[in-house]
Short mmCIF file of C-alpha atoms in Angstrom, two decimals:
data_model
loop_
_atom_site.label_atom_id
_atom_site.label_comp_id
_atom_site.label_asym_id
_atom_site.label_seq_id
_atom_site.Cartn_x
_atom_site.Cartn_y
_atom_site.Cartn_z
CA MET A 1 94.47 -22.51 -208.12
CA LEU A 2 95.58 -26.05 -208.86
CA ASN A 3 95.19 -27.62 -212.24
CA PRO A 4 92.94 -30.64 -211.61
CA ASN A 5 94.53 -32.46 -214.55
CA ASP A 6 98.02 -32.20 -213.17
CA SER A 7 98.12 -34.76 -210.33
CA SER A 8 101.85 -34.50 -209.70
CA GLN A 9 101.64 -30.74 -209.29
CA ALA A 10 98.64 -31.11 -207.01
CA SER A 11 100.42 -33.67 -204.86
CA SER A 12 103.52 -31.54 -204.44
CA ARG A 13 101.53 -28.45 -203.55
CA GLU A 14 99.41 -30.35 -201.02
CA THR A 15 102.56 -31.70 -199.42
CA ALA A 16 104.01 -28.20 -199.27
CA ALA A 17 100.79 -26.92 -197.77
CA THR A 18 100.76 -29.46 -194.96
CA THR A 19 104.25 -28.44 -193.84
CA SER A 20 102.84 -24.97 -193.12
CA LEU A 21 100.03 -26.36 -190.95
CA GLN A 22 100.91 -25.39 -187.41
CA PRO A 23 99.29 -24.04 -184.24
CA MET A 24 98.26 -20.41 -184.61
CA ARG A 25 98.04 -17.54 -182.18
CA PHE A 26 95.12 -15.14 -182.44
CA THR A 27 97.16 -12.72 -184.53
CA ASP A 28 98.16 -15.58 -186.85
CA ILE A 29 94.51 -16.51 -187.31
CA LEU A 30 93.64 -12.93 -188.22
CA ASP A 31 96.54 -12.64 -190.65
CA THR A 32 95.73 -15.98 -192.33
CA MET A 33 92.03 -15.10 -192.41
CA PHE A 34 92.57 -11.97 -194.49
CA SER A 35 95.29 -13.62 -196.58
CA LEU A 36 93.00 -16.48 -197.55
CA TYR A 37 90.20 -14.08 -198.38
CA ARG A 38 92.49 -11.95 -200.51
CA ASN A 39 94.18 -14.86 -202.30
CA HIS A 40 90.88 -16.63 -203.01
CA PHE A 41 88.72 -13.56 -203.43
CA ARG A 42 87.39 -14.72 -206.77
CA LEU A 43 86.23 -18.01 -205.26
CA PHE A 44 84.53 -16.44 -202.24
CA SER A 45 83.00 -13.58 -204.21
CA SER A 46 81.57 -16.04 -206.73
CA ILE A 47 79.94 -18.02 -203.92
CA VAL A 48 78.40 -14.97 -202.26
CA ALA A 49 77.23 -13.70 -205.65
CA ILE A 50 74.48 -16.32 -205.37
CA TYR A 51 73.58 -14.92 -201.97
CA PHE A 52 73.61 -11.36 -203.30
CA GLY A 53 71.39 -12.06 -206.29
CA LEU A 54 68.78 -14.16 -204.51
CA LEU A 55 68.61 -12.07 -201.33
CA LEU A 56 68.35 -8.83 -203.28
CA GLY A 57 65.55 -10.27 -205.38
CA LEU A 58 63.66 -11.58 -202.33
CA ASN A 59 64.04 -8.32 -200.41
CA LEU A 60 62.93 -6.24 -203.38
CA LEU A 61 59.93 -8.51 -203.84
CA THR A 62 59.02 -8.03 -200.20
CA GLY A 63 59.48 -4.25 -200.37
CA THR A 64 57.59 -3.70 -203.60
CA SER A 65 54.72 -5.94 -202.47
CA THR A 66 54.51 -4.03 -199.19
CA PHE A 67 54.40 -0.75 -201.12
CA SER A 68 51.83 -1.98 -203.66
CA PHE A 69 49.45 -3.78 -201.30
CA ALA A 70 49.69 -1.18 -198.54
CA SER A 71 48.68 1.59 -200.94
CA SER A 72 45.68 -0.47 -202.04
CA GLY A 73 44.65 -1.43 -198.51
CA GLN A 74 45.67 -5.11 -198.84
CA SER A 75 48.33 -5.24 -196.16
CA SER A 76 47.51 -8.90 -195.39
CA MET A 77 48.85 -9.87 -198.83
CA ALA A 78 52.11 -8.08 -198.11
CA ILE A 79 52.42 -9.97 -194.82
CA ALA A 80 51.74 -13.26 -196.61
CA ILE A 81 54.49 -12.59 -199.14
CA ALA A 82 56.91 -11.68 -196.34
CA LEU A 83 56.09 -14.96 -194.58
CA ILE A 84 56.98 -16.81 -197.78
CA THR A 85 60.16 -14.95 -198.66
CA SER A 86 61.65 -14.99 -195.14
CA PRO A 87 62.13 -18.80 -194.93
CA ILE A 88 63.52 -18.81 -198.47
CA ALA A 89 66.01 -16.10 -197.52
CA PHE A 90 67.05 -18.16 -194.48
CA VAL A 91 67.64 -21.29 -196.58
CA VAL A 92 69.66 -19.29 -199.15
CA THR A 93 71.84 -17.73 -196.44
CA PHE A 94 72.30 -21.07 -194.71
CA PHE A 95 73.19 -22.89 -197.93
CA VAL A 96 75.67 -20.22 -199.03
CA GLY A 97 77.23 -20.31 -195.56
CA GLY A 98 77.81 -24.04 -195.97
CA GLY A 99 79.47 -23.49 -199.33
CA LEU A 100 81.73 -20.83 -197.82
CA MET A 101 82.73 -23.12 -194.93
CA PHE A 102 83.75 -25.97 -197.19
CA ALA A 103 85.54 -23.57 -199.57
CA SER A 104 87.41 -22.06 -196.60
CA ALA A 105 88.53 -25.49 -195.42
CA GLU A 106 89.74 -26.54 -198.86
CA ALA A 107 91.45 -23.19 -199.47
CA TYR A 108 93.28 -23.44 -196.15
CA LEU A 109 94.49 -26.94 -197.04
CA ASP A 110 95.57 -25.58 -200.45
CA ARG A 111 93.32 -27.97 -202.34
CA HIS A 112 91.62 -27.24 -205.61
CA ILE A 113 88.02 -26.17 -205.06
CA THR A 114 85.44 -24.65 -207.38
CA VAL A 115 82.21 -22.81 -206.68
CA ARG A 116 80.29 -25.78 -208.03
CA GLY A 117 82.25 -28.16 -205.83
CA ALA A 118 81.60 -26.07 -202.71
CA PHE A 119 77.85 -25.97 -203.34
CA SER A 120 77.82 -29.65 -204.24
CA ARG A 121 79.34 -30.50 -200.84
CA ALA A 122 76.90 -28.18 -199.06
CA LYS A 123 74.02 -29.85 -200.89
CA ARG A 124 75.23 -33.37 -200.11
CA ARG A 125 75.70 -32.60 -196.42
CA PHE A 126 72.74 -30.22 -196.13
CA TRP A 127 70.54 -32.24 -193.75
CA PRO A 128 73.24 -33.11 -191.16
CA TYR A 129 74.46 -29.51 -191.48
CA LEU A 130 70.92 -28.18 -190.95
CA GLY A 131 70.19 -30.67 -188.18
CA SER A 132 73.27 -29.79 -186.14
CA ASN A 133 72.49 -26.09 -186.39
CA PHE A 134 68.84 -26.71 -185.52
CA LEU A 135 69.89 -28.50 -182.33
CA TRP A 136 72.33 -25.67 -181.57
CA CYS A 137 69.64 -23.01 -182.05
CA LEU A 138 67.04 -25.02 -180.11
CA VAL A 139 69.16 -25.46 -176.99
CA VAL A 140 70.80 -22.03 -177.06
CA GLY A 141 67.52 -20.31 -177.94
CA ILE A 142 65.53 -21.95 -175.14
CA LEU A 143 68.24 -21.19 -172.60
CA THR A 144 68.44 -17.57 -173.77
CA ILE A 145 64.65 -17.05 -173.54
CA THR A 146 64.67 -18.07 -169.88
CA ILE A 147 67.03 -15.14 -169.14
CA ILE A 148 68.59 -16.96 -166.18
CA GLY A 149 69.87 -19.56 -168.64
CA ILE A 150 71.90 -17.03 -170.65
CA PRO A 151 75.24 -18.09 -169.07
CA PHE A 152 74.46 -21.70 -170.02
CA ALA A 153 73.45 -20.56 -173.53
CA ILE A 154 76.85 -18.89 -173.92
CA TYR A 155 78.57 -22.02 -172.60
CA PHE A 156 76.85 -24.46 -174.94
CA GLY A 157 76.91 -21.98 -177.84
CA THR A 158 80.70 -21.89 -177.61
CA ARG A 159 81.02 -25.61 -176.91
CA TRP A 160 79.10 -26.47 -180.08
CA VAL A 161 80.39 -23.64 -182.27
CA PHE A 162 82.13 -26.05 -184.66
CA CYS A 163 79.11 -28.32 -185.25
CA SER A 164 78.69 -27.00 -188.81
CA LEU A 165 82.29 -27.77 -189.73
CA ALA A 166 82.08 -31.18 -188.08
CA ALA A 167 79.02 -31.98 -190.20
CA LEU A 168 80.43 -30.58 -193.45
CA VAL A 169 84.15 -31.35 -193.32
CA GLU A 170 84.20 -34.54 -191.24
CA GLU A 171 80.77 -35.72 -192.40
CA ASN A 172 79.38 -36.39 -188.93
CA SER A 173 75.68 -36.81 -188.26
CA ALA A 174 73.83 -33.90 -186.65
CA LYS A 175 74.08 -35.36 -183.15
CA ASN A 176 77.68 -36.50 -183.56
CA ALA A 177 78.64 -33.08 -184.93
CA LEU A 178 77.69 -31.51 -181.58
CA ARG A 179 79.67 -34.19 -179.75
CA ARG A 180 82.64 -33.69 -182.05
CA SER A 181 82.63 -29.93 -181.46
CA SER A 182 82.54 -30.53 -177.70
CA GLU A 183 85.61 -32.75 -177.99
CA LEU A 184 87.56 -30.05 -179.81
CA VAL A 185 86.56 -27.25 -177.44
CA LYS A 186 87.10 -29.28 -174.25
CA GLY A 187 89.89 -27.77 -172.16
CA THR A 188 90.12 -24.63 -174.33
CA TRP A 189 86.65 -23.14 -173.80
CA TRP A 190 87.82 -19.67 -172.75
CA ARG A 191 90.27 -19.41 -175.64
CA VAL A 192 87.63 -20.48 -178.16
CA PHE A 193 85.09 -18.09 -176.62
CA GLY A 194 87.49 -15.16 -176.73
CA ILE A 195 88.68 -15.73 -180.31
CA THR A 196 85.13 -16.44 -181.56
CA LEU A 197 83.84 -13.25 -179.96
CA ALA A 198 86.74 -11.24 -181.38
CA ILE A 199 86.15 -12.58 -184.90
CA LEU A 200 82.43 -11.81 -184.71
CA LEU A 201 83.05 -8.29 -183.41
CA LEU A 202 85.70 -7.62 -186.06
CA ALA A 203 83.37 -8.74 -188.87
CA LEU A 204 80.52 -6.68 -187.38
CA VAL A 205 82.67 -3.56 -187.08
CA ILE A 206 83.89 -3.84 -190.68
CA GLN A 207 80.33 -4.40 -191.91
CA THR A 208 78.93 -1.49 -189.88
CA ILE A 209 81.63 0.93 -191.02
CA LEU A 210 81.16 0.02 -194.68
CA GLN A 211 77.37 0.21 -194.51
CA PHE A 212 77.29 3.52 -192.68
CA SER A 213 79.95 5.02 -194.96
CA LEU A 214 78.03 4.12 -198.13
CA LEU A 215 74.70 5.26 -196.66
CA PHE A 216 76.31 8.51 -195.52
CA VAL A 217 77.79 9.18 -198.96
CA PHE A 218 74.43 8.57 -200.61
CA GLY A 219 72.67 10.76 -198.04
CA VAL A 220 75.11 13.62 -198.65
CA THR A 221 74.66 13.24 -202.43
CA GLN A 222 70.89 13.41 -202.11
CA ALA A 223 71.06 16.38 -199.73
CA ILE A 224 73.35 18.28 -202.12
CA GLY A 225 70.86 17.50 -204.89
CA GLY A 226 68.18 19.38 -202.96
CA GLN A 227 66.09 16.35 -201.96
CA GLY A 228 66.14 17.22 -198.26
CA ASP A 229 68.60 18.03 -195.50
CA LEU A 230 71.32 15.56 -194.55
CA LEU A 231 69.70 14.42 -191.28
CA GLU A 232 66.41 13.73 -193.04
CA MET A 233 68.11 11.77 -195.81
CA LEU A 234 70.10 9.66 -193.36
CA GLN A 235 66.92 8.89 -191.43
CA ARG A 236 65.17 7.86 -194.64
CA MET A 237 68.11 5.66 -195.62
CA ILE A 238 68.24 3.87 -192.27
CA VAL A 239 64.46 3.46 -191.93
CA PRO A 240 62.89 3.71 -195.42
CA GLU A 241 59.19 4.51 -195.55
CA LEU A 242 57.37 2.32 -198.07
CA THR A 243 54.49 4.76 -198.55
CA THR A 244 55.75 6.89 -201.45
CA TRP A 245 57.69 6.32 -204.66
CA ASP A 246 60.66 8.17 -203.18
CA GLY A 247 60.49 5.91 -200.15
CA LEU A 248 60.44 2.84 -202.38
CA ALA A 249 63.45 4.09 -204.34
CA THR A 250 65.30 4.75 -201.08
CA TYR A 251 64.39 1.24 -199.87
CA VAL A 252 65.84 -0.31 -203.04
CA ILE A 253 69.11 1.58 -202.62
CA HIS A 254 69.20 0.74 -198.92
CA GLN A 255 68.77 -2.98 -199.61
CA PHE A 256 71.35 -2.91 -202.39
CA ILE A 257 73.97 -1.32 -200.13
CA ASN A 258 73.23 -3.61 -197.19
CA ILE A 259 73.38 -6.81 -199.23
CA VAL A 260 76.53 -5.75 -201.09
CA VAL A 261 78.31 -5.06 -197.80
CA THR A 262 76.98 -8.24 -196.18
CA SER A 263 78.12 -10.27 -199.19
CA LEU A 264 81.63 -8.83 -198.94
CA THR A 265 81.96 -9.34 -195.18
CA LEU A 266 80.16 -12.69 -194.82
CA PRO A 267 83.27 -14.79 -195.67
CA ILE A 268 85.39 -13.06 -193.02
CA ALA A 269 83.83 -14.66 -189.94
CA ILE A 270 83.37 -18.02 -191.66
CA ILE A 271 87.04 -18.18 -192.68
CA GLY A 272 88.04 -17.20 -189.14
CA PHE A 273 85.94 -19.95 -187.54
CA THR A 274 87.34 -22.49 -190.02
CA LEU A 275 90.92 -21.54 -189.14
CA LEU A 276 90.19 -21.84 -185.42
CA TYR A 277 88.64 -25.26 -186.05
CA PHE A 278 91.79 -26.51 -187.81
CA ASP A 279 93.99 -24.90 -185.17
CA LEU A 280 92.27 -27.00 -182.51
CA ARG A 281 92.65 -30.16 -184.59
CA ILE A 282 96.35 -29.44 -185.02
CA ARG A 283 96.90 -28.69 -181.32
CA LYS A 284 94.88 -31.59 -179.92
CA GLU A 285 95.06 -34.29 -182.59
CA GLY A 286 98.21 -33.67 -184.61
CA PHE A 287 96.20 -32.99 -187.75
CA ASP A 288 99.27 -31.51 -189.46
CA ILE A 289 101.18 -34.76 -188.95
CA GLU A 290 98.20 -36.78 -190.14
CA MET A 291 98.00 -34.75 -193.34
CA ARG A 292 101.73 -35.07 -193.96
CA VAL A 293 101.67 -38.83 -193.50
CA THR A 294 98.60 -39.14 -195.74
CA ASN A 295 100.20 -37.15 -198.55
CA GLU A 296 103.48 -39.05 -198.28
CA ALA A 297 101.57 -42.34 -198.52
CA VAL A 298 99.93 -41.09 -201.71
#
């Protein structure tokens, strides 16, 4: 990390960083994606720690309320609590995602960034960031629901995939963020679609393997302890039953494992999308030259 009090050191490192900005192949994006995550693991893990703590608390509140009210015949109260916690969980996830995006961009450009700074940027740009994603979800969602519009949903979903980064990094309005993303993707739609899909699948595979491995280990441990056969334990871990104390305990462990794994894998896709975004800016706009000229002028 840079020392914010040492301007000369910061300037030299930023200049050095811009010389390494260059177009990337898919393999380069993957390599840089994991390198950034590894080199800035403390930064990213600190950001997702907020996600972990709040989401775990909200999910446990939902689970325990379902268990308590269902046993007393007040299932409507459990539903009411779930309706309250779900939007809060969405906002938390969305806000943390914004912090991760800005942190990824600053880390790639080798600039000093703190957890507080990342969240401050996400807070300042929250409404354009939310608005651009709302428009994305509205159009893509409506097209998907019609079934026959699914090909168009895929087209516009890919065309506007960088709307969040355009709103956060370039500080565009919600509407202009969609237009900005379209400009970057224009002429490279199939490449962006393929790399985006590959990044999503890679993150999903890593998350699934980690989750299943941890659930399997816990299921084997419980089975060895005489609390049921392995198949029964795995079934209880995947679909916990909130009707008994054992089911509640299993639910707590299940949520803990899922959120831990999600917290660890969440930065992967976000870093990948950020790298692809800068790759397009470098290829189409000479962003690397722009950064070099800017730093030399400073």
